[in-house]
C-alpha cells in the first residue's frame, strides 16, 4: 500500500512558520508513517511557502495566516488518513504551536 505524500513548502532558510510546519510534518510522519518532502518553491511552482500539502491537498489556514492543528485535522479527515496513534494528535500539534509562540 502506498502512502500519501506529506510535503512542507519552506523558505530557505526556514523561518518561524516554516519551522513550525516542519515540526508538524515530523509529528504527522510519526503518527501516519509518512515520508516527508521539503520543497523550497520558486516562482514557477504552483504553491507558495510556507505551507503544507497532505496527499497533494493544501492545508489552508482558517485565519488566512498560520496553519493550526484544526486545519491539519480537517485535511487528514478529508484525505482519509487513519492511524491507531491519532489519539492525542491535536494536543501534540498544539504543543508545537505553544513552543513556537514562546520563542517569539
Short mmCIF file of C-alpha atoms in Angstrom, two decimals:
data_model
loop_
_atom_site.label_atom_id
_atom_site.label_comp_id
_atom_site.label_asym_id
_atom_site.label_seq_id
_atom_site.Cartn_x
_atom_site.Cartn_y
_atom_site.Cartn_z
CA UNK A 1 0.00 0.00 0.00
CA UNK A 2 1.44 3.36 -0.95
CA UNK A 3 1.25 6.21 1.49
CA UNK A 4 0.15 9.70 0.52
CA UNK A 5 2.79 12.38 0.21
CA UNK A 6 3.46 14.83 3.03
CA UNK A 7 5.08 17.98 1.65
CA UNK A 8 6.30 21.05 3.50
CA UNK A 9 6.69 24.17 1.40
CA UNK A 10 9.53 26.07 3.03
CA UNK A 11 11.52 29.20 2.53
CA UNK A 12 15.28 28.79 2.53
CA UNK A 13 16.37 29.33 5.23
CA UNK A 14 13.18 28.37 7.08
CA UNK A 15 11.69 30.98 9.41
CA UNK A 16 9.03 30.76 12.11
CA UNK A 17 6.08 29.25 10.24
CA UNK A 18 8.32 27.10 8.05
CA UNK A 19 9.98 25.64 11.14
CA UNK A 20 6.59 25.03 12.74
CA UNK A 21 5.29 23.31 9.62
CA UNK A 22 8.38 21.08 9.51
CA UNK A 23 7.66 20.13 13.13
CA UNK A 24 4.02 19.44 12.22
CA UNK A 25 5.28 17.20 9.41
CA UNK A 26 7.58 15.31 11.79
CA UNK A 27 4.64 14.61 14.11
CA UNK A 28 2.41 13.58 11.22
CA UNK A 29 5.19 11.34 9.91
CA UNK A 30 5.42 9.55 13.27
CA UNK A 31 1.64 9.26 13.53
CA UNK A 32 0.85 8.08 9.99
CA UNK A 33 4.22 6.61 8.90
CA UNK A 34 4.58 9.18 6.11
CA UNK A 35 7.72 10.26 4.29
CA UNK A 36 8.37 14.00 4.50
CA UNK A 37 9.31 16.00 1.42
CA UNK A 38 10.56 19.55 1.97
CA UNK A 39 10.29 21.77 -1.09
CA UNK A 40 11.57 25.32 -1.45
CA UNK A 41 9.26 26.51 -4.23
CA UNK A 42 10.34 29.06 -6.81
CA UNK A 43 8.07 31.41 -8.78
CA UNK A 44 7.19 28.64 -11.25
CA UNK A 45 5.83 26.35 -8.52
CA UNK A 46 2.04 26.13 -8.18
CA UNK A 47 2.17 26.61 -4.36
CA UNK A 48 3.98 29.18 -2.22
CA UNK A 49 5.90 28.83 1.04
CA UNK A 50 5.17 28.48 3.84
CA UNK A 51 2.67 25.67 3.53
CA UNK A 52 1.80 22.02 3.96
CA UNK A 53 0.34 19.54 1.48
CA UNK A 54 -1.13 16.26 2.66
CA UNK A 55 -1.78 13.82 -0.18
CA UNK A 56 -1.36 16.78 -2.56
CA UNK A 57 -4.16 18.63 -0.73
CA UNK A 58 -3.08 22.05 0.54
CA UNK A 59 -3.74 22.75 4.20
CA UNK A 60 -5.30 26.21 4.22
CA UNK A 61 -5.15 28.32 7.37
CA UNK A 62 -8.65 29.18 8.58
CA UNK A 63 -7.37 32.54 9.81
CA UNK A 64 -5.61 33.20 6.50
CA UNK A 65 -2.19 33.38 8.16
CA UNK A 66 -1.00 30.34 10.12
CA UNK A 67 -1.94 26.69 9.78
CA UNK A 68 -3.24 25.39 13.10
CA UNK A 69 -3.98 21.86 14.34
CA UNK A 70 -7.68 22.11 13.40
CA UNK A 71 -6.72 22.96 9.80
CA UNK A 72 -4.47 19.90 9.67
CA UNK A 73 -7.05 17.56 11.17
CA UNK A 74 -9.64 18.72 8.61
CA UNK A 75 -7.35 17.75 5.73
CA UNK A 76 -6.40 14.45 7.40
CA UNK A 77 -10.09 13.61 7.60
CA UNK A 78 -10.71 14.78 4.03
CA UNK A 79 -7.95 12.60 2.56
CA UNK A 80 -8.88 9.62 4.75
CA UNK A 81 -5.70 9.05 6.75
CA UNK A 82 -6.07 6.62 9.65
CA UNK A 83 -3.75 5.54 12.46
CA UNK A 84 -4.05 3.94 15.87
CA UNK A 85 -1.68 6.71 17.06
CA UNK A 86 -4.09 9.55 16.18
CA UNK A 87 -5.37 9.84 19.77
CA UNK A 88 -3.80 12.98 21.21
CA UNK A 89 -2.58 14.28 17.85
CA UNK A 90 -4.39 17.62 18.22
CA UNK A 91 -2.76 18.15 21.61
CA UNK A 92 0.69 17.22 20.30
CA UNK A 93 0.32 19.71 17.44
CA UNK A 94 -0.94 22.39 19.87
CA UNK A 95 2.19 21.88 21.96
CA UNK A 96 4.30 22.68 18.89
CA UNK A 97 2.39 25.93 18.38
CA UNK A 98 2.84 26.88 22.03
CA UNK A 99 6.59 26.18 21.82
CA UNK A 100 6.87 28.37 18.72
CA UNK A 101 4.94 31.21 20.38
CA UNK A 102 7.22 31.07 23.42
CA UNK A 103 10.18 31.68 21.12
CA UNK A 104 8.72 34.88 19.64
#
